[in-house]
Short mmCIF file of C-alpha atoms and ligand atoms in Angstrom, two decimals:
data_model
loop_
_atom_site.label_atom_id
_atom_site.label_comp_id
_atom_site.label_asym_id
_atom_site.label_seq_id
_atom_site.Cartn_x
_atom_site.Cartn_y
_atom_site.Cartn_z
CA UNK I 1 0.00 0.00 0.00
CA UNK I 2 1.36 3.80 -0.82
CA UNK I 3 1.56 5.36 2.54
CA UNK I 4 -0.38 8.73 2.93
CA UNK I 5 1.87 12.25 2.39
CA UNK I 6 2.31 13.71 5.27
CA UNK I 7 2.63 17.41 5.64
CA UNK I 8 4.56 19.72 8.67
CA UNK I 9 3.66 23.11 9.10
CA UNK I 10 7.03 24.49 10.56
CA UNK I 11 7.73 28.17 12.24
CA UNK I 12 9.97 31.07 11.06
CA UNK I 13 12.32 32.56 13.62
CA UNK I 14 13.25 35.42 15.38
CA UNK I 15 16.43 36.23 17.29
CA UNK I 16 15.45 38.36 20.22
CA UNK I 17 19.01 38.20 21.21
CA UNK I 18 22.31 37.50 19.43
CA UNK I 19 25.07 38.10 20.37
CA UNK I 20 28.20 37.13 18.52
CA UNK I 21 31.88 36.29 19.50
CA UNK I 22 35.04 36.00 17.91
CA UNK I 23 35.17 34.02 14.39
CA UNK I 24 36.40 30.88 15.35
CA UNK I 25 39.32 28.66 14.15
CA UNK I 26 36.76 26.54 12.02
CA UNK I 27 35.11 29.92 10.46
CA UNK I 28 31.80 29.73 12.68
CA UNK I 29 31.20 32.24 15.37
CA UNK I 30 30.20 31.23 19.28
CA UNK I 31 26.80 32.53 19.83
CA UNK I 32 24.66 33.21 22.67
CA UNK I 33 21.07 33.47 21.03
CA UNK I 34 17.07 33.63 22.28
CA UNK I 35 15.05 31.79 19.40
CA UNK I 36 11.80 32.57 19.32
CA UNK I 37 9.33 30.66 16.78
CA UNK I 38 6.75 32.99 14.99
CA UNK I 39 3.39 32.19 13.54
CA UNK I 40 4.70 32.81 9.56
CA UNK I 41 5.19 29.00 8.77
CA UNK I 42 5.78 26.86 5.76
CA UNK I 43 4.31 23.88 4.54
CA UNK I 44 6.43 20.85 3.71
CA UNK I 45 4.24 18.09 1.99
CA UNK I 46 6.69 14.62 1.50
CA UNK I 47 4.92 12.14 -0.90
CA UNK I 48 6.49 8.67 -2.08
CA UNK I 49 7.22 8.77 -5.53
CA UNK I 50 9.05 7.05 -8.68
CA UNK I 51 10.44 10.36 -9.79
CA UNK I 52 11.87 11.78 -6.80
CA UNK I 53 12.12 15.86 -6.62
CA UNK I 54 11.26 19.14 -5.06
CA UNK I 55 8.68 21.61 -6.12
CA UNK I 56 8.63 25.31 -4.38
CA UNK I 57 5.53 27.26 -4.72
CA UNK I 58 4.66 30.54 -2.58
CA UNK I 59 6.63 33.57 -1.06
CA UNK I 60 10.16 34.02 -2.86
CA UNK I 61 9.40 30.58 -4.05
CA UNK I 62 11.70 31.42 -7.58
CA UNK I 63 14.65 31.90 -6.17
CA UNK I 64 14.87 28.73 -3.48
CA UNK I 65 16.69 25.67 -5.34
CA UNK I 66 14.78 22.49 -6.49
CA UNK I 67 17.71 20.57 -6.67
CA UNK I 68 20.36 19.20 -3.93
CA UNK I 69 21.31 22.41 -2.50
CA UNK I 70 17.91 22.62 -1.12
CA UNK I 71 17.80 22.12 2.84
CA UNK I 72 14.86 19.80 2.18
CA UNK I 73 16.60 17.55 0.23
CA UNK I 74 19.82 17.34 2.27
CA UNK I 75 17.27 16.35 5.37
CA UNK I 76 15.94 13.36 2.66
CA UNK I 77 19.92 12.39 2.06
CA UNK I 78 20.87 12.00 5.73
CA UNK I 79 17.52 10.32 6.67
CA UNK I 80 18.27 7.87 4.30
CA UNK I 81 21.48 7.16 4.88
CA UNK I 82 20.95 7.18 9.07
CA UNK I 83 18.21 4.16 8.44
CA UNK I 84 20.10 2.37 5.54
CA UNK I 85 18.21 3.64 2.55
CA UNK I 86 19.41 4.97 -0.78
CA UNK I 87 20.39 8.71 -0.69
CA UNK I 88 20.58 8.68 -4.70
CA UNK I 89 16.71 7.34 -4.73
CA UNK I 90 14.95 7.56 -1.71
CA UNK I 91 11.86 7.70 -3.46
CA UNK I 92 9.95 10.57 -2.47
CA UNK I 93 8.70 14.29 -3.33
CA UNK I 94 8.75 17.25 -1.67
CA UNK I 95 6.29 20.26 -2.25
CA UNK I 96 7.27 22.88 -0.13
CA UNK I 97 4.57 26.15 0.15
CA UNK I 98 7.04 29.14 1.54
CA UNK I 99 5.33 31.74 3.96
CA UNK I 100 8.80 32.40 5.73
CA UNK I 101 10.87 35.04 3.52
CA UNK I 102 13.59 33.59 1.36
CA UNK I 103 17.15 34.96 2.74
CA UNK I 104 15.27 37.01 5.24
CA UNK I 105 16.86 36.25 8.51
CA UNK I 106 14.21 33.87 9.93
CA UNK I 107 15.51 30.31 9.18
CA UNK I 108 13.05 29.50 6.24
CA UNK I 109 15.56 26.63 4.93
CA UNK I 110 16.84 25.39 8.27
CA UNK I 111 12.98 25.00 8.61
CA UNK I 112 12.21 23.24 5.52
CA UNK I 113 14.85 21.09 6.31
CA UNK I 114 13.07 20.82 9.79
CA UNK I 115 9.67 20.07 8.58
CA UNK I 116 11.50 17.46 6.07
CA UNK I 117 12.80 15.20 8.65
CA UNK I 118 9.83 15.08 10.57
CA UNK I 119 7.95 14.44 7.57
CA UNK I 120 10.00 11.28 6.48
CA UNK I 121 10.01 9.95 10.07
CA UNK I 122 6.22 9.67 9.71
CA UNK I 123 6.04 8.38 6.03
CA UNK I 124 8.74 5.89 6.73
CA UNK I 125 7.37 5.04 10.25
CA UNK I 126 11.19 5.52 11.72
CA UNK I 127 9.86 6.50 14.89
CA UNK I 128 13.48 8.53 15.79
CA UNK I 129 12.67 10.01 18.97
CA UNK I 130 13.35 14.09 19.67
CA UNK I 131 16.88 13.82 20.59
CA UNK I 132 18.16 11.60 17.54
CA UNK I 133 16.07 13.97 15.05
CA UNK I 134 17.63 17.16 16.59
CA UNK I 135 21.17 15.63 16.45
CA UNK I 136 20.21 14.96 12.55
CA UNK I 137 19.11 18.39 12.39
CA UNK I 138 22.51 20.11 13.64
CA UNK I 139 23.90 18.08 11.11
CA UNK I 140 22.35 20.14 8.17
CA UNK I 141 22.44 23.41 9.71
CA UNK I 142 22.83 25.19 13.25
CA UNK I 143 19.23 26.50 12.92
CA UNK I 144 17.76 23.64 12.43
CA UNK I 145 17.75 21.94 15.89
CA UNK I 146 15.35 24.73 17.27
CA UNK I 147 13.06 24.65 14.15
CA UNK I 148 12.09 21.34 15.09
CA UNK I 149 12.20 22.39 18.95
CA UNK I 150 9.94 25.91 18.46
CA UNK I 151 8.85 27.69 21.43
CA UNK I 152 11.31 29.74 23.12
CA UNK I 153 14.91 28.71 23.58
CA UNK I 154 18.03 29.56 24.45
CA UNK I 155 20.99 28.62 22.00
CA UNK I 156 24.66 28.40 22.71
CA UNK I 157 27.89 27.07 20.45
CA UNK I 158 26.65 27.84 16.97
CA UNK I 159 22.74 28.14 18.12
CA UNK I 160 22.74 24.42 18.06
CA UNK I 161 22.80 23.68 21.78
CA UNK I 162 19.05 24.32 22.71
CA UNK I 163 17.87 24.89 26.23
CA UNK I 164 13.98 25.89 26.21
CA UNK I 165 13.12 29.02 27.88
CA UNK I 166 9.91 30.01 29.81
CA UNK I 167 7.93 32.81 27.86
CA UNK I 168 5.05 34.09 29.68
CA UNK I 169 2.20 35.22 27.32
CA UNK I 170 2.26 35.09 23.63
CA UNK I 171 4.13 38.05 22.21
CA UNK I 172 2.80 40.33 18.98
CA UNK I 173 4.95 41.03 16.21
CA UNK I 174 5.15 42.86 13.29
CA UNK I 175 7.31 41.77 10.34
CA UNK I 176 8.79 43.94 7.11
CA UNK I 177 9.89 42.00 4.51
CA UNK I 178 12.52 43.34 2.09
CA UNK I 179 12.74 43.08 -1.75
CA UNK I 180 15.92 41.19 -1.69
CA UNK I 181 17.57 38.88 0.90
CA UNK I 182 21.15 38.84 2.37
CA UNK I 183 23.44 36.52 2.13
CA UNK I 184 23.94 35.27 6.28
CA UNK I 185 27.80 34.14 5.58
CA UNK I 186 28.07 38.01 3.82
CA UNK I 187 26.26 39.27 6.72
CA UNK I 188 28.75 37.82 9.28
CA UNK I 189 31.88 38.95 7.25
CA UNK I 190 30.88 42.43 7.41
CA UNK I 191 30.56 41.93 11.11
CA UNK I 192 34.08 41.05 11.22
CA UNK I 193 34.74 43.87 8.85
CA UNK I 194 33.66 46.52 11.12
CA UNK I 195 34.66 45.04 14.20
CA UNK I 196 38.23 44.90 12.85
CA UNK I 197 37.72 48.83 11.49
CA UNK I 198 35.88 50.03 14.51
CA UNK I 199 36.38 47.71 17.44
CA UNK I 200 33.69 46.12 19.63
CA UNK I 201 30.12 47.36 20.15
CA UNK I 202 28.68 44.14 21.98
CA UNK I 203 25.06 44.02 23.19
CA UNK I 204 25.21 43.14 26.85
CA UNK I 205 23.91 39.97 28.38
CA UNK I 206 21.03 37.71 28.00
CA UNK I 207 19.88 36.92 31.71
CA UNK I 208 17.71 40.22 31.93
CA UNK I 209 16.26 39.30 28.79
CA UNK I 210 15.50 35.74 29.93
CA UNK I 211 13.85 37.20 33.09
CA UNK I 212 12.11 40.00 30.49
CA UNK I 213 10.38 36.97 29.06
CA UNK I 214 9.60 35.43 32.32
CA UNK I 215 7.52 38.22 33.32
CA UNK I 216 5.66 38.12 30.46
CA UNK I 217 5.48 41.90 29.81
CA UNK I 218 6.13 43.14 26.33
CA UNK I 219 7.81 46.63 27.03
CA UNK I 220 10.21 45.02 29.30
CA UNK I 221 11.49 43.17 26.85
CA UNK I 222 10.95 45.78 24.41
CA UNK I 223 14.04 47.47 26.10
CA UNK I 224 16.16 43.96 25.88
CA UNK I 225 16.29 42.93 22.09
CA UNK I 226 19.43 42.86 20.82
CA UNK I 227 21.33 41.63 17.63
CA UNK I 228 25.00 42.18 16.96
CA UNK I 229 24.54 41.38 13.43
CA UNK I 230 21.88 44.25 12.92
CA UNK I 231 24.99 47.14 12.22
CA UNK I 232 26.44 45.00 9.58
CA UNK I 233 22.87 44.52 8.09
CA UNK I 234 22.61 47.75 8.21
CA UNK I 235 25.86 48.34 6.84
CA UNK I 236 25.24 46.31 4.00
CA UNK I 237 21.24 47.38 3.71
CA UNK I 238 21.32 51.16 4.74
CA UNK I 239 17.71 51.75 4.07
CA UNK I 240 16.96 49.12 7.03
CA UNK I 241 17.68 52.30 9.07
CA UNK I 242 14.51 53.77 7.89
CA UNK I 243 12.52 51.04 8.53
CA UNK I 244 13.19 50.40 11.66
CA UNK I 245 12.62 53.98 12.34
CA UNK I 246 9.12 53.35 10.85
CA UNK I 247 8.26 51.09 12.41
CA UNK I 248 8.76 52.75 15.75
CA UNK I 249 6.99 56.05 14.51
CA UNK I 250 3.62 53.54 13.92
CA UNK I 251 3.53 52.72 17.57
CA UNK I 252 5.90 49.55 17.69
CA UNK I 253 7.52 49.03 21.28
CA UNK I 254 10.87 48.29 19.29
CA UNK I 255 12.14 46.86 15.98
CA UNK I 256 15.31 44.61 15.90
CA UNK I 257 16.83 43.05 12.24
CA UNK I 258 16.01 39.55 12.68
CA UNK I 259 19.04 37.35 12.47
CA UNK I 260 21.10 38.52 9.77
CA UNK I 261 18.40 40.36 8.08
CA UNK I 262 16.91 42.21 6.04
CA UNK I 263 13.45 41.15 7.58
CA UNK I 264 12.92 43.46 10.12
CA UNK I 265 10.83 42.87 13.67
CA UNK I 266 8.81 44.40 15.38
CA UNK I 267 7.52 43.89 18.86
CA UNK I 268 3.84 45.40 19.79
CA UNK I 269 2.27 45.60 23.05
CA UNK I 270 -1.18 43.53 21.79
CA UNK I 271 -2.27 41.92 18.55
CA UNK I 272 -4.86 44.98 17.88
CA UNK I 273 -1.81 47.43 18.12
CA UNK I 274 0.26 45.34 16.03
CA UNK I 275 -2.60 45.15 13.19
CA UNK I 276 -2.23 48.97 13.60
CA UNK I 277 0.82 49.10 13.41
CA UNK I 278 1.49 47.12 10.39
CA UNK I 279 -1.21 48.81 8.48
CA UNK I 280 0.07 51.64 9.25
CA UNK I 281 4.03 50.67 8.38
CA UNK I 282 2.77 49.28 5.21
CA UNK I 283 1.71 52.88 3.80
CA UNK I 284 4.98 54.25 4.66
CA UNK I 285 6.91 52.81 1.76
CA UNK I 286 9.95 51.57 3.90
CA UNK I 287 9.34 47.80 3.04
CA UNK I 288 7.97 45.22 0.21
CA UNK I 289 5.19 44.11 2.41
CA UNK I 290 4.23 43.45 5.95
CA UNK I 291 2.88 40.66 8.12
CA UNK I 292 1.50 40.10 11.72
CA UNK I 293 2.85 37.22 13.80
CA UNK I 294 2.91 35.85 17.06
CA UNK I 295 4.98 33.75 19.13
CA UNK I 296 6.18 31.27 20.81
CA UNK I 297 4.38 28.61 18.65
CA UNK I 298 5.60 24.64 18.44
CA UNK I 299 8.21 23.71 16.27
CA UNK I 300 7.59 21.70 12.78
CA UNK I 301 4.43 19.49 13.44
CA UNK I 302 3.02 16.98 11.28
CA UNK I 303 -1.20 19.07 10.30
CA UNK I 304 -2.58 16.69 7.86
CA UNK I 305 -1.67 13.10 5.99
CA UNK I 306 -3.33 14.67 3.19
CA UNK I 307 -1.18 16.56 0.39
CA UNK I 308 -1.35 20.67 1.33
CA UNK I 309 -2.76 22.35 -2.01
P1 ATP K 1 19.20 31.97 8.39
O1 ATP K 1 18.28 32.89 9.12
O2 ATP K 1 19.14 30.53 8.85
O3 ATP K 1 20.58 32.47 8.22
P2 ATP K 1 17.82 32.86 6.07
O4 ATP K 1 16.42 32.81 6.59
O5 ATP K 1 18.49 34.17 6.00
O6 ATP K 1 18.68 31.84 6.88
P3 ATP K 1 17.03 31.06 4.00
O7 ATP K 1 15.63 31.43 3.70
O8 ATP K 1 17.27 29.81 4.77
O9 ATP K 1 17.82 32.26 4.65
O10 ATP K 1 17.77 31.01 2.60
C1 ATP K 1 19.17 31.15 2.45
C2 ATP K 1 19.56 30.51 1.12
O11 ATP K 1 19.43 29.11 1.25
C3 ATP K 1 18.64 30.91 -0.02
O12 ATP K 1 19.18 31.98 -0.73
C4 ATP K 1 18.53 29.65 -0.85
O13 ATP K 1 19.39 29.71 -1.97
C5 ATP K 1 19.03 28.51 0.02
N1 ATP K 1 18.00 27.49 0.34
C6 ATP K 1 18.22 26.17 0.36
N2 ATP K 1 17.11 25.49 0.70
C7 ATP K 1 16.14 26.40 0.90
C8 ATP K 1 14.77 26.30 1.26
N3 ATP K 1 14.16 25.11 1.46
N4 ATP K 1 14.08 27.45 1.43
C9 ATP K 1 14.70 28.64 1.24
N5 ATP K 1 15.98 28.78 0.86
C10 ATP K 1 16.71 27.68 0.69
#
């Protein structure tokens, strides 16, 4: 009998703190991160098939690769090989429907790759439990570990190392998306750029965030959010400046560059003032379009056994 496709809806992320050290011997930076996972998802719908592939449909959906380099497929590859299947022809398609920005700073391939691995555990009936999947995951990317994980979490080493963090309340968010993406290696090599040129501007530490979060009050953490990588998005974006400004000026608590950018988030004190707020910030020009989110939601969980259309 064909088994049923299965489909994972899987969260975008935001970094509501990052803060970056010193490039390390092997080219990665140690990070100190807060993940949270946002209500702007994708769909990953894995089917078995004779003529194995990837089809992309949805937000930035033409510029996302169909072919190995895809996240997605590099989730099928190591699936197969961990439970003695062939990587070349693992039989099985992928239909991914994108409502996380492409190259926008919130994880959409680490998430795909994610929702992929989840997927196949259920079509294949591997039954991997959470720890085996998330040491698969770190395999493919350092994101990827906390897209399966959602919620809120702190991250350590290269983001990998996941320790879930209480988050009182669900938080409101705005989100600008930009035309184009950035590159995240680009991103981090202007980091190192101006650091060299300029020296050190650090944000501070993460425990008043963490206890920011605890209480469960928006401004509070308002006040907190930090990302070290948002001056070299900036640097490499300049008109980010303006948006963030914008979205301030609407009635946002605070806007931070999420991850490496160029998406930019914003943090509202209710979800009435942040429909406001993005109506508001999408008259103003600054962005290519805007979208209301919440968070913490779960990490990549399997919705239907039906294909998504
Ligand atoms: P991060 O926040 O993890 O640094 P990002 O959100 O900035 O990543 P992605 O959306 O993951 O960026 O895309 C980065 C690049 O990865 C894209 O330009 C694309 O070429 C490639 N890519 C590979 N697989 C996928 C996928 N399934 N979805 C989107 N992009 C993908």
């Amino acid at each position: 009998m064909v088994p049923t496709p299965i489909t994972v809806r899987v969260p975008a992320k935001v970094n509501l703190h990052l803060s970056v050290g010193d490039a390390r011997p092997d080219g990665y930076h140690e990070l100190v991160t807060v993940f949270q996972a946002l209500s702007l998802t994708d769909d990953v719908t894995v089917l078995a098939a004779d003529e194995p592939g990837i089809e992309v449909k949805g937000e930035g959906a033409d510029s996302v690769p169909t072919g190995s380099e895809n996240l997605a497929w590099k989730a099928v590859r190591l699936l197969a090989e961990h439970c003695g299947r062939d990587p070349e022809n693992p039989g099985l398609r992928i239909s991914i429907n994108k409502g996380i920005p492409v190259a926008g700073g919130m994880a959409g391939g680490s998430a795909d790759a994610a929702a992929t691995l989840q997927a196949v555990n259920h079509l294949w009936r591997l039954e991997l439990g959470r720890d085996e999947l998330s040491e698969l995951a770190a395999k493919i990317g350092s994101d990827v570990p906390f897209s399966l994980q959602g919620g809120t979490a702190l991250g350590t080493g290269r983001g990998e190392r996941l320790v879930p963090v209480l988050a009182r309340h669900t938080f409101h968010w705005v989100i600008a998306l930009d035309k184009e993406g950035l590159s995240t290696p680009g991103v981090y090599g202007e980091l190192d750029r101006l650091r060299a040129e300029n020296g050190n501007g650090r944000i501070g530490e993460v425990e008043p965030l963490l206890e920011a979060l605890a209480s469960g009050d928006p401004r509070q953490l308002a006040l907190l959010l930090g990302n070290d990588l948002q001056s070299a998005a900036v640097s490499l974006r300049p008109g980010l400046r303006r948006t963030l400004r914008a979205g301030v000026q609407a009635g946002a608590l605070a806007g931070i560059v999420s991850g490496s950018g160029p998406t930019c988030a914003f943090l509202c004190t209710d979800a009435d003032e942040a429909v406001r707020v993005a109506a508001e910030l999408s008259g103003a020009g600054v962005c290519r379009t805007v979208r209301v989110a919440h968070g913490p939601v779960p990490g990549a969980k399997v919705v239907s056994e039906e294909p998504a259309n």
